[in-house]
Tab-separated table of C-alpha atoms in Angstrom:
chain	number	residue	atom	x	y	z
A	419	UNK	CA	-25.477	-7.124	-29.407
A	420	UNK	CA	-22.128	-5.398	-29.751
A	421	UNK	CA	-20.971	-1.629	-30.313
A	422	UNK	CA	-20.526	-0.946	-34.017
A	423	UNK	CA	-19.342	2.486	-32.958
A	424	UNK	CA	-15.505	3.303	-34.506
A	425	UNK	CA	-14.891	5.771	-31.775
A	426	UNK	CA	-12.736	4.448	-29.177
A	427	UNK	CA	-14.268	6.677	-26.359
A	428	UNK	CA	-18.032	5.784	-27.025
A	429	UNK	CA	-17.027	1.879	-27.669
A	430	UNK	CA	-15.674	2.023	-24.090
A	431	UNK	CA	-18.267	4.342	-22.491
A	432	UNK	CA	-20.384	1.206	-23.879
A	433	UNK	CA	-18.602	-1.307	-21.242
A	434	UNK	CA	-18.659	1.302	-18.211
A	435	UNK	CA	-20.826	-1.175	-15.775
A	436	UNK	CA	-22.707	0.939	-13.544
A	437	UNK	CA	-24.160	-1.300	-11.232
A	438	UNK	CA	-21.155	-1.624	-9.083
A	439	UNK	CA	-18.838	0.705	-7.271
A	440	UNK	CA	-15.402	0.746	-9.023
A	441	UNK	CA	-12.293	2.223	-7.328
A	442	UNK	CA	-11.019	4.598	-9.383
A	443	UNK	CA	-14.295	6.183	-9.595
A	444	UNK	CA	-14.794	6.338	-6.135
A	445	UNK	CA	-11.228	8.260	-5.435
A	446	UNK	CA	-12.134	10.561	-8.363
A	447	UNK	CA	-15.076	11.002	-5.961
A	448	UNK	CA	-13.205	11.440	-2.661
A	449	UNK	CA	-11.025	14.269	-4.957
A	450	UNK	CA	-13.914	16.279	-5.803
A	451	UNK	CA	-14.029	15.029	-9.237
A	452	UNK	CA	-17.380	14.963	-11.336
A	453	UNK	CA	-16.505	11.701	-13.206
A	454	UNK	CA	-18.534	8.531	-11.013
A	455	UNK	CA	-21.919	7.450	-10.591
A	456	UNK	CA	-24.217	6.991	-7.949
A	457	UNK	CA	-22.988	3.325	-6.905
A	458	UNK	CA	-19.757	5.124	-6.829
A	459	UNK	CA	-20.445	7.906	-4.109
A	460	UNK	CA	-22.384	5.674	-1.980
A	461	UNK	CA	-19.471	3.422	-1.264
A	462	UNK	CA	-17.563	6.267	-1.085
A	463	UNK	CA	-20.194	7.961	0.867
A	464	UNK	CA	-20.254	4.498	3.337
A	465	UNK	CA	-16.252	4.187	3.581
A	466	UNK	CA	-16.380	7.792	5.009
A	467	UNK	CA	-18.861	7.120	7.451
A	468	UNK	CA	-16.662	4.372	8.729
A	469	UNK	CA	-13.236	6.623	7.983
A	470	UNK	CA	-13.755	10.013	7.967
A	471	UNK	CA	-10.350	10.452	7.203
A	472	UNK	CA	-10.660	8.985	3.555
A	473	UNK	CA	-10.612	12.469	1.621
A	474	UNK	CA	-7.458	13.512	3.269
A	475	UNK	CA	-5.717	10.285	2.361
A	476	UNK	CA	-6.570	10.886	-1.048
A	477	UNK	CA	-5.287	14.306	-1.558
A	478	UNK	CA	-2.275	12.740	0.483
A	479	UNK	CA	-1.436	10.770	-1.988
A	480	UNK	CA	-2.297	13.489	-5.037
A	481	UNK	CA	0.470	15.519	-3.323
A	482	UNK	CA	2.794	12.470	-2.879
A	483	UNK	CA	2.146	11.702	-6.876
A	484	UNK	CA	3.029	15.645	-7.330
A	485	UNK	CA	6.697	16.052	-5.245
A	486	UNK	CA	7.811	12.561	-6.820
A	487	UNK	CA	7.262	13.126	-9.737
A	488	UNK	CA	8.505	16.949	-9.704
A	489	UNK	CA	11.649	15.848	-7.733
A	490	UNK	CA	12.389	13.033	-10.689
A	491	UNK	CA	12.060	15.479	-13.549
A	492	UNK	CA	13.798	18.451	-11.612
A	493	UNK	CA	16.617	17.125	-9.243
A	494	UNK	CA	17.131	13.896	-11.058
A	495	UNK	CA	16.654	14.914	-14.672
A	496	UNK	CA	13.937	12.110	-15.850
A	497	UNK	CA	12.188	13.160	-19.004
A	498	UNK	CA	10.103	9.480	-19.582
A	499	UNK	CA	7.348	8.141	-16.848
A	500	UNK	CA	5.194	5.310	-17.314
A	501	UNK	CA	2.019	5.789	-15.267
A	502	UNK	CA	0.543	2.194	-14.524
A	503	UNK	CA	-3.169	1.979	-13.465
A	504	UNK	CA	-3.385	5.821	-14.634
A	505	UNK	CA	-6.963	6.498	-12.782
A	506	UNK	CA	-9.416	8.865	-14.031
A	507	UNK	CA	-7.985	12.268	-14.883
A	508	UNK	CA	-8.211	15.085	-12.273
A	509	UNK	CA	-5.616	17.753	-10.871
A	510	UNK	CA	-1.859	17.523	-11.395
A	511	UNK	CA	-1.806	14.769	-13.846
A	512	UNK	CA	1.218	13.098	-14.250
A	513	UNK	CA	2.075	14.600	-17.832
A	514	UNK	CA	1.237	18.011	-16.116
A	515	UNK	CA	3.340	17.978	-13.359
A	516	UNK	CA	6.478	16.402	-15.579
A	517	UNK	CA	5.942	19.306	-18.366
A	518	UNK	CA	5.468	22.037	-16.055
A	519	UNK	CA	9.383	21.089	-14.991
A	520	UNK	CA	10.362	19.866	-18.077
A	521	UNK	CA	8.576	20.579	-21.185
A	522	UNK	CA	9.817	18.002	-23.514
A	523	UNK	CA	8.800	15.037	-20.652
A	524	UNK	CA	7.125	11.873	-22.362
A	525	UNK	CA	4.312	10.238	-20.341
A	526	UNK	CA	2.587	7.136	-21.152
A	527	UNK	CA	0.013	6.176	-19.011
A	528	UNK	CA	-1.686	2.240	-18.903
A	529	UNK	CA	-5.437	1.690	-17.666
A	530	UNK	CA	-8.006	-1.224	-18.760
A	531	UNK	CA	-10.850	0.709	-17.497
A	532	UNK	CA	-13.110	1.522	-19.670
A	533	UNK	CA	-13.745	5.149	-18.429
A	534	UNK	CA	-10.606	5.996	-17.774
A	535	UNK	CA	-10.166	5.095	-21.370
A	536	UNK	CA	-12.923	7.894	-22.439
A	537	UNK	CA	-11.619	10.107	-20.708
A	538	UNK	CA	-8.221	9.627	-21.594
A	539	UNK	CA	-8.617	10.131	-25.273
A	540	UNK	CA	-9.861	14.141	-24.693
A	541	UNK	CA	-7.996	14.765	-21.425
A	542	UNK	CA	-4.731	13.105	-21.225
A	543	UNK	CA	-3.289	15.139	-23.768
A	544	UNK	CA	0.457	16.680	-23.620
A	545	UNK	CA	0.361	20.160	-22.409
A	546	UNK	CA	3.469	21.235	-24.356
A	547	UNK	CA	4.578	20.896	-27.924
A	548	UNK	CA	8.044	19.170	-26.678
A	549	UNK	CA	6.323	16.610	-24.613
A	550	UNK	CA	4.099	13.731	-25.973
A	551	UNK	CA	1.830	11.617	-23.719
A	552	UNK	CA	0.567	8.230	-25.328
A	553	UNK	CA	-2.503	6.207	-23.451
A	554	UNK	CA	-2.095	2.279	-23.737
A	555	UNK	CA	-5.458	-0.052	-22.990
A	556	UNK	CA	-4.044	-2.942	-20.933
A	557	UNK	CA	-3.886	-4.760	-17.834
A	558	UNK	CA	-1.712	-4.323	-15.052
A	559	UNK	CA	-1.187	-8.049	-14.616
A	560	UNK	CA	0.346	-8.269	-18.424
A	561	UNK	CA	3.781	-6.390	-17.633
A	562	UNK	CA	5.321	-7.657	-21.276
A	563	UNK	CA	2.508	-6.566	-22.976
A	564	UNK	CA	2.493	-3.432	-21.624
A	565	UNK	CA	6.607	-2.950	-21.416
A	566	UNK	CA	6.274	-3.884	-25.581
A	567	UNK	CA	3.247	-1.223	-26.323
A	568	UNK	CA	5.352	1.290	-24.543
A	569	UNK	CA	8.324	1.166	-26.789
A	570	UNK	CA	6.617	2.666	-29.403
A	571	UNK	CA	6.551	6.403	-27.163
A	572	UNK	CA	9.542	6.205	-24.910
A	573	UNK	CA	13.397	5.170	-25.421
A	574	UNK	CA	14.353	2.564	-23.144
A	575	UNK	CA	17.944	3.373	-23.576
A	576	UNK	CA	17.270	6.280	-21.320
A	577	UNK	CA	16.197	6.014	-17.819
A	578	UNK	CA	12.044	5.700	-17.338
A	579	UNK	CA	10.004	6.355	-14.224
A	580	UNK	CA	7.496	3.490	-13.546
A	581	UNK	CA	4.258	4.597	-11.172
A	582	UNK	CA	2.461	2.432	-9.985
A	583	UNK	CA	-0.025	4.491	-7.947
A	584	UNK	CA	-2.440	2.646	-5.572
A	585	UNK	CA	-2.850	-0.006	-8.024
A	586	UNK	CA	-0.799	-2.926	-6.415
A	587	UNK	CA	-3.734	-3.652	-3.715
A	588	UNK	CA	-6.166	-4.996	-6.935
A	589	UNK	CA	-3.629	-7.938	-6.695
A	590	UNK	CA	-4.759	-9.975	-4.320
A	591	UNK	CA	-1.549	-12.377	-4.082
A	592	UNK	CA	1.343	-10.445	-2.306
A	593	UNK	CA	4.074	-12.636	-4.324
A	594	UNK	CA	1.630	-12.389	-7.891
A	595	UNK	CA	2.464	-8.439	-6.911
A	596	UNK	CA	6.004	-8.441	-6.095
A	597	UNK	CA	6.533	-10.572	-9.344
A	598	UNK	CA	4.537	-8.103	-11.208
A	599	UNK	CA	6.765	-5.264	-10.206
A	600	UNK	CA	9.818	-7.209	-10.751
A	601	UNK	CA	8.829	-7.836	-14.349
A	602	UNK	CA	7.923	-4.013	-15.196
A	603	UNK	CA	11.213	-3.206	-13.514
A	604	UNK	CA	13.201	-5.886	-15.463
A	605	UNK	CA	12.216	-4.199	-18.832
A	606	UNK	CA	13.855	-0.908	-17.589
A	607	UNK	CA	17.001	0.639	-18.550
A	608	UNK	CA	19.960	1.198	-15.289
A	609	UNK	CA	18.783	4.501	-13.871
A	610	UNK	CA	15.278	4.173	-14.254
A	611	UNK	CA	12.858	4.639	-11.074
A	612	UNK	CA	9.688	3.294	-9.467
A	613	UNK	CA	7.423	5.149	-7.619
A	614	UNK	CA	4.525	3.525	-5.729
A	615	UNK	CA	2.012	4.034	-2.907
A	616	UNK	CA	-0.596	1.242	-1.316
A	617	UNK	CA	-2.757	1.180	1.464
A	618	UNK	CA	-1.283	0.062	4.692
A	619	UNK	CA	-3.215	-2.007	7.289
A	620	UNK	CA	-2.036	-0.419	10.447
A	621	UNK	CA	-4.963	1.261	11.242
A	622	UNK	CA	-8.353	-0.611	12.105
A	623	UNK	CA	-10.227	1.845	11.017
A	624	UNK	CA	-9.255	1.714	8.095
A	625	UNK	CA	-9.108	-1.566	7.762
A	626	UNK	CA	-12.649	-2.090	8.693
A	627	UNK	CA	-14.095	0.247	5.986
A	628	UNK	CA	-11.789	-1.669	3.509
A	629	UNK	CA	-12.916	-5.103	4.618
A	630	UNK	CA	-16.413	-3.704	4.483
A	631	UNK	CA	-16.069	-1.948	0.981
A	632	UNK	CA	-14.601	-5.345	-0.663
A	633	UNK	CA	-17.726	-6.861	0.359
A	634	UNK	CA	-19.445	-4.730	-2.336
A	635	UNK	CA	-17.037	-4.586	-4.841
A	636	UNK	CA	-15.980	-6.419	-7.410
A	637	UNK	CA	-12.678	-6.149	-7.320
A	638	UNK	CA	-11.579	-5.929	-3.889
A	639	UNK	CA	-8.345	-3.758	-2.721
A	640	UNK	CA	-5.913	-5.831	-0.320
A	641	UNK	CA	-4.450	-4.063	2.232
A	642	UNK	CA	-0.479	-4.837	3.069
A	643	UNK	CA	1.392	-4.228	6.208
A	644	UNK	CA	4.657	-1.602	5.122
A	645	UNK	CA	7.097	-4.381	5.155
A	646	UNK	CA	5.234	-5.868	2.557
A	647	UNK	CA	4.740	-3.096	0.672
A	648	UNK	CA	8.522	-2.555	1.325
A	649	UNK	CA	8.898	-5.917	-1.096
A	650	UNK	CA	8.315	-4.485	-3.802
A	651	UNK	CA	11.783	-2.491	-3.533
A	652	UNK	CA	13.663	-5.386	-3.319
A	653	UNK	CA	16.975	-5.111	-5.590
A	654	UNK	CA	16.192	-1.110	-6.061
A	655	UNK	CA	18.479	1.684	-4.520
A	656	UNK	CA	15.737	3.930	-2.246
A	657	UNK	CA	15.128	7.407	-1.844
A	658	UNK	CA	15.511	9.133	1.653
A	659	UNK	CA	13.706	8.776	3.528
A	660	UNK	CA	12.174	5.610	2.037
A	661	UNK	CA	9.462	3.725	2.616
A	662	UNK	CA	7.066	6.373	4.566
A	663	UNK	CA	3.686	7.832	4.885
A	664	UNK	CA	3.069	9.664	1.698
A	665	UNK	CA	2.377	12.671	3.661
A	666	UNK	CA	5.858	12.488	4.780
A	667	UNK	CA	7.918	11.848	1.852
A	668	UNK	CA	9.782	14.425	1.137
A	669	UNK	CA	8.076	17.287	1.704
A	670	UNK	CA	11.028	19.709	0.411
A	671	UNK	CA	9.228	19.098	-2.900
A	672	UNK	CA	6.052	21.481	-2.412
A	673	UNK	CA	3.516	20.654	-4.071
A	674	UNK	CA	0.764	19.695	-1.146
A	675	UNK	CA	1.460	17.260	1.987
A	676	UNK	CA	-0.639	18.041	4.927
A	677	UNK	CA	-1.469	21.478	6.828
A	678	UNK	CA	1.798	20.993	9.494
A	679	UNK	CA	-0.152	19.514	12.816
A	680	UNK	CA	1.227	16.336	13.335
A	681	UNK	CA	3.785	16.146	15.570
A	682	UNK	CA	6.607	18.154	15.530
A	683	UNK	CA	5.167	20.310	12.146
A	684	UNK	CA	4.474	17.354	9.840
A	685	UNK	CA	1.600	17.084	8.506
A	686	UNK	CA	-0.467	14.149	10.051
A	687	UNK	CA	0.590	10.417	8.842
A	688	UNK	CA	-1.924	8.359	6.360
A	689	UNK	CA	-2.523	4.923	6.073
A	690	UNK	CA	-0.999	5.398	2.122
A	691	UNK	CA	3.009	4.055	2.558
A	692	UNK	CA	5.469	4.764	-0.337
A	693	UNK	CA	8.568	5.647	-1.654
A	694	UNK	CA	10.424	6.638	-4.790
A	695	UNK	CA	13.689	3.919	-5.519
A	696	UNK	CA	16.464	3.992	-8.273
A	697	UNK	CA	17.216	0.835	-10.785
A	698	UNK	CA	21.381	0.254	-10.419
């Protein structure tokens, strides 16, 4: 029996699969967000347990989303961001953060899932007359397709800001990853930028409530060690500092990043490793 609905949102509320915990769901969850199900908060609920420190390396990596992108659209001018593996909708939004510096920034952001979809139709809207925001229903592992759909929103004779924002981990091969980033970042006009986060595997912890959560799920997240994660910059010019904790990266940029009692004032390292890196 199939949907005849012609509304976008209800045909994919109509594919939302509730029976298993799904990761964006759970880190809308873990960010105080209303949008998951039960299945969702009790793997979230479990992972805590394990890692109490999971909330914290969520709103790590909100904050880290929030000074990259504000540095790109204020120090480096970028007015065009393509947000891969968008995530449900919650605080500081890419296409908020962008327009807030600049208010004619285009954002288009790419998601297959089927909420996030919903959701996207009423919420990821442009805040600003000047600005445009454009939401694209595809996979992450079809960087042509999604390169080709975004043409129709943004100019790629200007420079574009890929983000690709805890997503790479749903690829299980390390090299299917790099070559997926190496793709999207073919496609780009010189001067463009990535900007990425993953999980890191350097703490056991952490590890263990990972290994233990991809036992449940159906699409398990793969943890990478940072030089691995560091691939994916191969060929690109990086930001200082680089390849850090994204509670360290560049915290200049306020916007969040940690409460200042790690050592020597920083805010506390997470087991989320990023960076921000220019195309030559």
């Amino acid at each position: 029996m199939t949907d005849g609905s012609t509304d976008p949102a209800q045909r994919a509320l109509s594919k939302i699969d509730t029976t298993a915990p799904q990761s964006a769901r759970i880190w809308n969850y873990w960010l105080g967000g209303k949008d998951n199900y039960e299945v969702d908060r009790a793997a979230g609920d479990a992972f805590k347990e394990l890692f109490p420190g999971i909330e914290e390396e969520a709103r790590a990596s909100r904050y880290f989303l929030v000074r990259a992108v504000r540095f790109l659209a204020g120090e480096r001018g970028i007015r065009q961001f393509l947000d891969v593996g968008t995530g449900l909708p919650t605080v500081d939004n890419t296409h908020e953060v962008a327009q807030r510096v600049a208010p004619d920034a285009r954002v288009v952001y790419v998601d297959n899932d089927p909420l996030v979809l919903a959701h996207a139709q009423a919420l990821l809207t442009s805040t600003t007359q000047e600005g445009s925001t454009l939401y694209i229903d595809a996979d992450l592992r079809e960087p042509e397709r999604i390169l080709e759909a975004a043409r129709d929103a943004l100019d790629f004779t200007r420079p574009v800001a890929l983000m690709l924002m805890g997503i790479l981990g749903l690829v299980e091969d390390h090299d299917e990853a790099c070559s997926i980033v190496r793709r999207l970042v073919a496609g780009l006009p010189s001067g463009s930028y990535l900007v990425h986060y993953d999980g890191g595997n350097t703490n056991e912890v952490y590890n263990e409530a990972t290994r233990r959560y991809n036992e449940i799920s159906g699409a398990p997240y793969i943890l990478r060690s940072p030089e691995q994660i560091e691939r994916y910059y191969d060929g690109l010019e990086l930001v200082e500092p680089g390849v850090v904790s994204c509670s360290r990266w560049r915290l200049d940029f306020a916007g969040g990043g940690g409460d200042g009692d790690g050592a020597g004032g920083l805010p506390p390292e997470v087991n989320e490793y990023g960076g921000v890196a220019r195309k030559p």
